[in-house]
């Protein structure tokens, strides 16, 4: 189907940047509802008018990464204890897959989270990833566990490193290049209610969707990369507007239970692989991943309204995107803003999803 037809029928927002708050209602109730049922959320998002309530984001500043992880998690301890009860805890780091450690979640950030969990969580924890790289037609996940110095974690803690590319999957129908329904296989692990998913990543810029924060770490980590097809590549091939929409669609079902951002050293410029370091000295956490990423954008000097997938999620009530409704514990992020240099293509990125 021609994109113009889809935009005219399915959403004034996607066509002309009109009323963002009417997006979900128009998409679900319009004449395109039947034709595009397969790419719509299985459960409609909460309305923006109803919206989420106040969310809490914990914040710390400093240089001791492990200690800062404890600082931002301690105020959430009661909520985390209740959330993980009877569940498999899975820490999902961000490993883009090249030989630059700046691209990946620092192993000391993982150690800090494990230090926090150790006194009250005695079951094994999975540190699990699904890298987009393959070597000799095999998943590169364990190669990158080694590259980024994760292997010692199994000896230091009750931890098992795990390649999510070996897990079962389910098919989601997302939006393809011309807005036709497009099948993308998503790792089943993210849907399992018996798993407690922790998204742990750096503050990073991105060359297609402005920033990589806790949401994108999950939503682009979830497509499987196996011998059948590289589904992460499929997500990129859909186009920038579709990438933002597809992450919004997935976020309603597979968002993380706990979001942690390590900004002790961030990445600016042409991330997620070719950027340069930013000595920022911040960290934050929240059980509302949209709220966490909202404050992450603030810390990076990024206009939240320029990040398509996060704006979609906030407007549809997936999480809290209104700073006035986010309670900050532990410090004032506004005093620690560093304006990150964005990708060389950022202006085109923003035009592509807003047009």
Short mmCIF file of C-alpha atoms in Angstrom, two decimals:
data_model
loop_
_atom_site.label_atom_id
_atom_site.label_comp_id
_atom_site.label_asym_id
_atom_site.label_seq_id
_atom_site.Cartn_x
_atom_site.Cartn_y
_atom_site.Cartn_z
CA UNK A 1 0.00 0.00 0.00
CA UNK A 2 1.22 3.51 -0.80
CA UNK A 3 2.41 5.37 2.29
CA UNK A 4 0.25 8.38 1.44
CA UNK A 5 -2.90 6.26 1.53
CA UNK A 6 -1.93 4.78 4.89
CA UNK A 7 -1.22 8.18 6.36
CA UNK A 8 -4.48 9.67 5.10
CA UNK A 9 -6.57 6.81 6.44
CA UNK A 10 -4.76 5.82 9.61
CA UNK A 11 -3.45 8.94 11.34
CA UNK A 12 -3.50 12.70 10.95
CA UNK A 13 -0.52 12.70 13.26
CA UNK A 14 1.66 10.66 10.96
CA UNK A 15 0.58 12.74 7.98
CA UNK A 16 0.82 16.31 9.23
CA UNK A 17 2.02 16.37 12.83
CA UNK A 18 -1.45 17.32 14.03
CA UNK A 19 -2.98 16.24 17.32
CA UNK A 20 -0.55 13.67 18.76
CA UNK A 21 -2.96 12.81 21.54
CA UNK A 22 -5.53 11.53 19.05
CA UNK A 23 -3.03 9.17 17.39
CA UNK A 24 -4.03 5.89 19.02
CA UNK A 25 -7.75 6.58 18.74
CA UNK A 26 -7.51 7.46 15.06
CA UNK A 27 -5.34 4.48 14.28
CA UNK A 28 -7.59 2.04 16.10
CA UNK A 29 -10.96 3.45 15.00
CA UNK A 30 -10.30 4.73 11.50
CA UNK A 31 -11.16 2.98 8.24
CA UNK A 32 -7.65 1.51 8.18
CA UNK A 33 -8.34 -0.32 11.43
CA UNK A 34 -9.30 -3.58 9.77
CA UNK A 35 -6.63 -3.55 7.11
CA UNK A 36 -3.91 -2.78 9.64
CA UNK A 37 -5.14 -4.81 12.60
CA UNK A 38 -2.06 -6.99 12.35
CA UNK A 39 0.34 -4.13 13.07
CA UNK A 40 -1.67 -2.59 15.89
CA UNK A 41 -0.99 -3.27 19.57
CA UNK A 42 -2.57 -6.44 20.93
CA UNK A 43 -3.76 -4.37 23.91
CA UNK A 44 -4.62 -0.70 23.27
CA UNK A 45 -2.44 1.75 25.13
CA UNK A 46 -3.92 3.84 27.90
CA UNK A 47 -5.27 7.11 26.60
CA UNK A 48 -3.08 10.16 26.90
CA UNK A 49 -5.90 11.95 28.71
CA UNK A 50 -5.99 9.26 31.41
CA UNK A 51 -2.21 8.95 31.30
CA UNK A 52 0.11 7.42 33.86
CA UNK A 53 0.36 8.94 37.31
CA UNK A 54 3.43 10.43 38.91
CA UNK A 55 6.59 8.41 38.38
CA UNK A 56 9.78 8.34 40.42
CA UNK A 57 13.27 8.64 38.97
CA UNK A 58 16.26 8.27 41.27
CA UNK A 59 19.41 10.23 40.47
CA UNK A 60 23.06 10.26 41.55
CA UNK A 61 26.16 12.19 40.52
CA UNK A 62 29.75 11.08 40.91
CA UNK A 63 32.48 8.93 39.38
CA UNK A 64 32.22 5.60 41.24
CA UNK A 65 30.05 3.62 38.86
CA UNK A 66 29.39 0.66 41.16
CA UNK A 67 28.51 2.83 44.12
CA UNK A 68 26.26 5.04 41.98
CA UNK A 69 24.29 1.98 40.87
CA UNK A 70 23.61 1.26 44.54
CA UNK A 71 22.64 4.88 45.18
CA UNK A 72 20.01 4.97 42.45
CA UNK A 73 18.60 1.52 43.25
CA UNK A 74 18.38 1.79 47.05
CA UNK A 75 15.34 4.14 47.08
CA UNK A 76 13.54 1.65 44.80
CA UNK A 77 14.44 -1.40 46.89
CA UNK A 78 10.94 -2.16 48.19
CA UNK A 79 9.46 -1.95 44.71
CA UNK A 80 12.26 -4.06 43.22
CA UNK A 81 11.97 -6.72 45.95
CA UNK A 82 8.26 -7.06 45.26
CA UNK A 83 8.77 -7.06 41.50
CA UNK A 84 11.38 -9.83 41.40
CA UNK A 85 9.62 -12.17 43.84
CA UNK A 86 9.35 -15.60 42.20
CA UNK A 87 10.78 -14.36 38.90
CA UNK A 88 13.90 -14.85 36.84
CA UNK A 89 15.95 -11.66 36.96
CA UNK A 90 17.49 -10.78 33.60
CA UNK A 91 19.94 -7.91 33.16
CA UNK A 92 19.93 -6.78 29.53
CA UNK A 93 23.10 -4.77 28.80
CA UNK A 94 23.66 -2.84 25.59
CA UNK A 95 26.30 -4.43 23.32
CA UNK A 96 26.18 -2.93 19.86
CA UNK A 97 28.89 -5.24 18.63
CA UNK A 98 32.15 -3.62 17.65
CA UNK A 99 35.52 -3.53 19.37
CA UNK A 100 35.01 -0.21 21.16
CA UNK A 101 34.08 -0.72 24.83
CA UNK A 102 32.42 2.70 24.85
CA UNK A 103 29.63 1.16 22.76
CA UNK A 104 28.73 -1.31 25.51
CA UNK A 105 27.37 -1.29 29.04
CA UNK A 106 30.38 -1.16 31.36
CA UNK A 107 30.86 -4.40 33.34
CA UNK A 108 31.22 -2.39 36.55
CA UNK A 109 27.69 -1.07 36.04
CA UNK A 110 26.52 -4.69 35.99
CA UNK A 111 28.60 -5.37 39.10
CA UNK A 112 26.91 -2.46 40.85
CA UNK A 113 23.46 -3.87 40.10
CA UNK A 114 24.52 -7.35 41.22
CA UNK A 115 26.02 -5.91 44.43
CA UNK A 116 22.65 -4.34 45.16
CA UNK A 117 20.66 -7.52 44.44
CA UNK A 118 22.96 -9.94 46.25
CA UNK A 119 21.74 -9.45 49.87
CA UNK A 120 18.12 -10.32 49.10
CA UNK A 121 18.08 -12.19 45.78
CA UNK A 122 19.70 -15.62 46.03
CA UNK A 123 18.63 -17.12 42.71
CA UNK A 124 20.88 -17.05 39.63
CA UNK A 125 20.72 -13.89 37.55
CA UNK A 126 20.97 -13.95 33.77
CA UNK A 127 23.06 -11.34 31.99
CA UNK A 128 21.52 -11.74 28.56
CA UNK A 129 22.07 -10.13 25.17
CA UNK A 130 21.40 -10.80 21.49
CA UNK A 131 24.07 -9.07 19.46
CA UNK A 132 23.49 -8.05 15.89
CA UNK A 133 26.92 -9.28 14.76
CA UNK A 134 27.57 -12.80 13.51
CA UNK A 135 30.95 -14.49 13.04
CA UNK A 136 31.29 -17.55 10.82
CA UNK A 137 27.48 -17.63 10.72
CA UNK A 138 27.30 -17.88 14.51
CA UNK A 139 25.87 -15.41 17.00
CA UNK A 140 28.48 -12.96 18.23
CA UNK A 141 27.01 -12.58 21.71
CA UNK A 142 29.61 -14.62 23.57
CA UNK A 143 32.42 -13.11 21.56
CA UNK A 144 31.28 -9.73 22.82
CA UNK A 145 30.81 -10.95 26.39
CA UNK A 146 34.52 -11.71 26.17
CA UNK A 147 35.41 -8.51 24.33
CA UNK A 148 33.69 -6.30 26.91
CA UNK A 149 35.13 -8.28 29.85
CA UNK A 150 31.88 -9.83 31.11
CA UNK A 151 33.25 -13.37 31.51
CA UNK A 152 34.58 -12.85 35.08
CA UNK A 153 31.03 -12.05 36.25
CA UNK A 154 30.17 -15.76 36.28
CA UNK A 155 32.95 -16.41 38.82
CA UNK A 156 32.28 -13.34 40.94
CA UNK A 157 28.49 -13.68 41.28
CA UNK A 158 25.64 -16.16 40.99
CA UNK A 159 25.33 -15.20 37.34
CA UNK A 160 24.97 -16.94 34.00
CA UNK A 161 25.79 -15.25 30.70
CA UNK A 162 23.13 -16.03 28.13
CA UNK A 163 22.72 -15.57 24.37
CA UNK A 164 19.12 -14.52 23.66
CA UNK A 165 19.62 -15.31 19.97
CA UNK A 166 19.26 -18.97 20.94
CA UNK A 167 15.84 -18.47 22.57
CA UNK A 168 12.39 -19.15 21.09
CA UNK A 169 10.63 -16.31 19.31
CA UNK A 170 7.20 -15.09 18.30
CA UNK A 171 6.19 -13.11 15.23
CA UNK A 172 5.00 -9.53 15.49
CA UNK A 173 3.43 -7.76 12.55
CA UNK A 174 5.02 -4.35 12.31
CA UNK A 175 5.10 -1.58 9.71
CA UNK A 176 7.28 -2.20 6.66
CA UNK A 177 8.92 0.29 4.26
CA UNK A 178 5.66 1.19 2.53
CA UNK A 179 3.57 0.71 5.68
CA UNK A 180 2.58 -2.77 4.66
CA UNK A 181 2.40 -5.33 7.51
CA UNK A 182 5.84 -6.85 7.93
CA UNK A 183 6.66 -9.94 9.97
CA UNK A 184 9.48 -9.52 12.48
CA UNK A 185 10.45 -12.30 14.91
CA UNK A 186 10.80 -11.11 18.50
CA UNK A 187 12.57 -13.07 21.24
CA UNK A 188 9.96 -14.77 23.41
CA UNK A 189 11.90 -14.13 26.63
CA UNK A 190 10.75 -10.52 26.73
CA UNK A 191 7.07 -11.50 26.87
CA UNK A 192 7.36 -14.04 29.67
CA UNK A 193 5.64 -12.64 32.81
CA UNK A 194 7.91 -14.82 34.94
CA UNK A 195 10.93 -12.76 33.86
CA UNK A 196 11.96 -9.48 35.47
CA UNK A 197 13.80 -7.49 32.81
CA UNK A 198 16.37 -4.86 33.76
CA UNK A 199 17.52 -2.55 30.97
CA UNK A 200 21.01 -1.25 31.78
CA UNK A 201 22.82 1.00 29.30
CA UNK A 202 24.81 4.17 28.81
CA UNK A 203 23.58 7.57 27.74
CA UNK A 204 24.25 7.41 23.99
CA UNK A 205 23.41 9.25 20.80
CA UNK A 206 22.13 7.33 17.78
CA UNK A 207 22.44 7.66 14.01
CA UNK A 208 18.80 6.84 13.20
CA UNK A 209 16.52 7.61 16.18
CA UNK A 210 18.45 10.41 17.98
CA UNK A 211 19.28 8.55 21.23
CA UNK A 212 19.79 5.09 22.68
CA UNK A 213 18.47 4.88 26.22
CA UNK A 214 16.73 2.15 28.24
CA UNK A 215 13.73 1.75 25.93
CA UNK A 216 15.71 1.33 22.74
CA UNK A 217 18.09 -1.08 24.47
CA UNK A 218 15.15 -3.46 24.85
CA UNK A 219 13.09 -2.66 21.78
CA UNK A 220 15.94 -3.06 19.30
CA UNK A 221 17.55 -5.82 21.31
CA UNK A 222 14.39 -7.94 21.14
CA UNK A 223 14.37 -8.84 17.38
CA UNK A 224 16.26 -12.09 16.99
CA UNK A 225 19.40 -12.55 14.90
CA UNK A 226 19.71 -16.19 13.89
CA UNK A 227 20.43 -18.40 10.90
CA UNK A 228 16.99 -17.71 9.45
CA UNK A 229 17.11 -13.93 9.20
CA UNK A 230 18.64 -10.90 10.90
CA UNK A 231 15.51 -9.29 12.35
CA UNK A 232 17.35 -6.28 13.74
CA UNK A 233 18.35 -5.48 10.18
CA UNK A 234 14.70 -5.84 9.17
CA UNK A 235 13.76 -3.23 11.76
CA UNK A 236 16.32 -0.81 10.32
CA UNK A 237 15.28 -1.45 6.71
CA UNK A 238 11.71 -0.39 7.46
CA UNK A 239 12.73 3.28 7.45
CA UNK A 240 13.15 5.88 10.20
CA UNK A 241 9.48 6.77 10.59
CA UNK A 242 8.57 3.11 10.75
CA UNK A 243 11.42 2.38 13.19
CA UNK A 244 9.97 4.89 15.62
CA UNK A 245 6.44 3.57 15.19
CA UNK A 246 7.54 -0.06 15.51
CA UNK A 247 9.40 0.60 18.75
CA UNK A 248 6.30 2.35 20.09
CA UNK A 249 4.23 -0.67 19.14
CA UNK A 250 6.59 -3.12 20.82
CA UNK A 251 6.96 -0.96 23.94
CA UNK A 252 3.39 -1.65 24.93
CA UNK A 253 4.17 -5.32 25.48
CA UNK A 254 7.89 -5.74 26.18
CA UNK A 255 9.06 -2.68 28.08
CA UNK A 256 11.60 -3.35 30.87
CA UNK A 257 10.53 -3.70 34.49
CA UNK A 258 13.48 -1.64 35.70
CA UNK A 259 15.38 0.99 33.73
CA UNK A 260 18.93 2.05 34.67
CA UNK A 261 21.07 4.61 32.87
CA UNK A 262 24.82 4.82 33.44
CA UNK A 263 26.06 8.23 32.43
CA UNK A 264 29.40 8.18 34.22
CA UNK A 265 30.81 8.12 30.70
CA UNK A 266 28.34 8.66 27.89
CA UNK A 267 28.71 8.65 24.12
CA UNK A 268 28.06 11.67 21.90
CA UNK A 269 28.30 12.32 18.18
CA UNK A 270 27.82 9.51 15.71
CA UNK A 271 26.60 6.82 18.08
CA UNK A 272 25.82 4.09 18.68
CA UNK A 273 29.21 2.82 17.42
CA UNK A 274 31.30 5.74 16.15
CA UNK A 275 30.74 8.31 18.86
CA UNK A 276 33.17 9.85 21.31
CA UNK A 277 33.19 9.81 25.14
CA UNK A 278 31.51 12.35 27.39
CA UNK A 279 32.68 12.50 31.01
CA UNK A 280 29.27 13.17 32.52
CA UNK A 281 29.27 11.60 35.99
CA UNK A 282 25.56 10.77 36.37
CA UNK A 283 23.30 7.76 36.86
CA UNK A 284 19.56 7.25 37.24
CA UNK A 285 16.94 4.55 37.61
CA UNK A 286 13.18 4.07 37.52
CA UNK A 287 10.54 1.37 37.27
CA UNK A 288 8.98 3.59 34.58
CA UNK A 289 11.33 3.31 31.60
CA UNK A 290 9.74 6.24 29.75
CA UNK A 291 10.27 8.48 32.78
CA UNK A 292 13.88 7.28 33.02
CA UNK A 293 14.50 8.08 29.36
CA UNK A 294 12.71 11.42 29.71
CA UNK A 295 15.21 12.46 32.38
CA UNK A 296 18.00 10.89 30.31
CA UNK A 297 17.12 13.21 27.44
CA UNK A 298 17.13 16.17 29.82
CA UNK A 299 20.61 15.26 31.06
CA UNK A 300 21.89 15.04 27.46
CA UNK A 301 20.34 18.36 26.46
CA UNK A 302 18.11 16.52 23.96
CA UNK A 303 14.62 17.81 23.16
CA UNK A 304 12.32 14.94 24.18
CA UNK A 305 9.86 15.98 21.46
CA UNK A 306 12.53 15.19 18.85
CA UNK A 307 12.71 11.51 19.85
CA UNK A 308 9.89 9.85 17.95
CA UNK A 309 9.46 6.51 19.71
CA UNK A 310 9.64 8.07 23.18
CA UNK A 311 7.19 10.82 22.23
CA UNK A 312 4.75 8.26 20.87
CA UNK A 313 5.00 6.23 24.09
CA UNK A 314 4.55 9.23 26.35
CA UNK A 315 1.59 10.56 24.38
CA UNK A 316 -0.12 7.17 24.47
CA UNK A 317 0.36 6.78 28.22
CA UNK A 318 2.89 3.95 28.06
CA UNK A 319 4.95 5.86 30.65
CA UNK A 320 5.38 9.31 32.09
CA UNK A 321 6.98 11.86 29.79
CA UNK A 322 5.96 15.01 31.65
CA UNK A 323 8.81 16.29 33.82
CA UNK A 324 6.32 18.03 36.11
CA UNK A 325 4.91 14.60 36.97
CA UNK A 326 8.27 12.92 37.57
CA UNK A 327 9.46 12.93 41.17
CA UNK A 328 13.25 13.08 41.39
CA UNK A 329 14.98 11.43 44.36
CA UNK A 330 18.65 11.95 45.19
CA UNK A 331 19.63 15.18 43.46
CA UNK A 332 18.70 17.69 40.79
CA UNK A 333 19.39 16.49 37.21
CA UNK A 334 18.94 20.02 35.87
CA UNK A 335 22.24 20.94 37.54
CA UNK A 336 24.08 18.20 35.64
CA UNK A 337 22.97 18.78 32.05
CA UNK A 338 25.65 18.30 29.41
CA UNK A 339 24.65 19.17 25.86
CA UNK A 340 25.75 16.11 23.89
CA UNK A 341 26.83 16.59 20.33
CA UNK A 342 24.27 14.69 18.27
CA UNK A 343 24.70 12.63 15.12
CA UNK A 344 25.71 14.39 11.92
CA UNK A 345 22.37 13.22 10.49
CA UNK A 346 20.15 14.26 13.39
CA UNK A 347 18.24 16.95 11.51
CA UNK A 348 17.29 14.48 8.79
CA UNK A 349 16.40 11.88 11.43
CA UNK A 350 13.93 14.26 13.01
CA UNK A 351 12.45 15.36 9.67
CA UNK A 352 11.99 11.75 8.60
CA UNK A 353 9.80 10.73 11.54
CA UNK A 354 7.93 14.04 11.86
CA UNK A 355 7.05 14.52 8.20
#
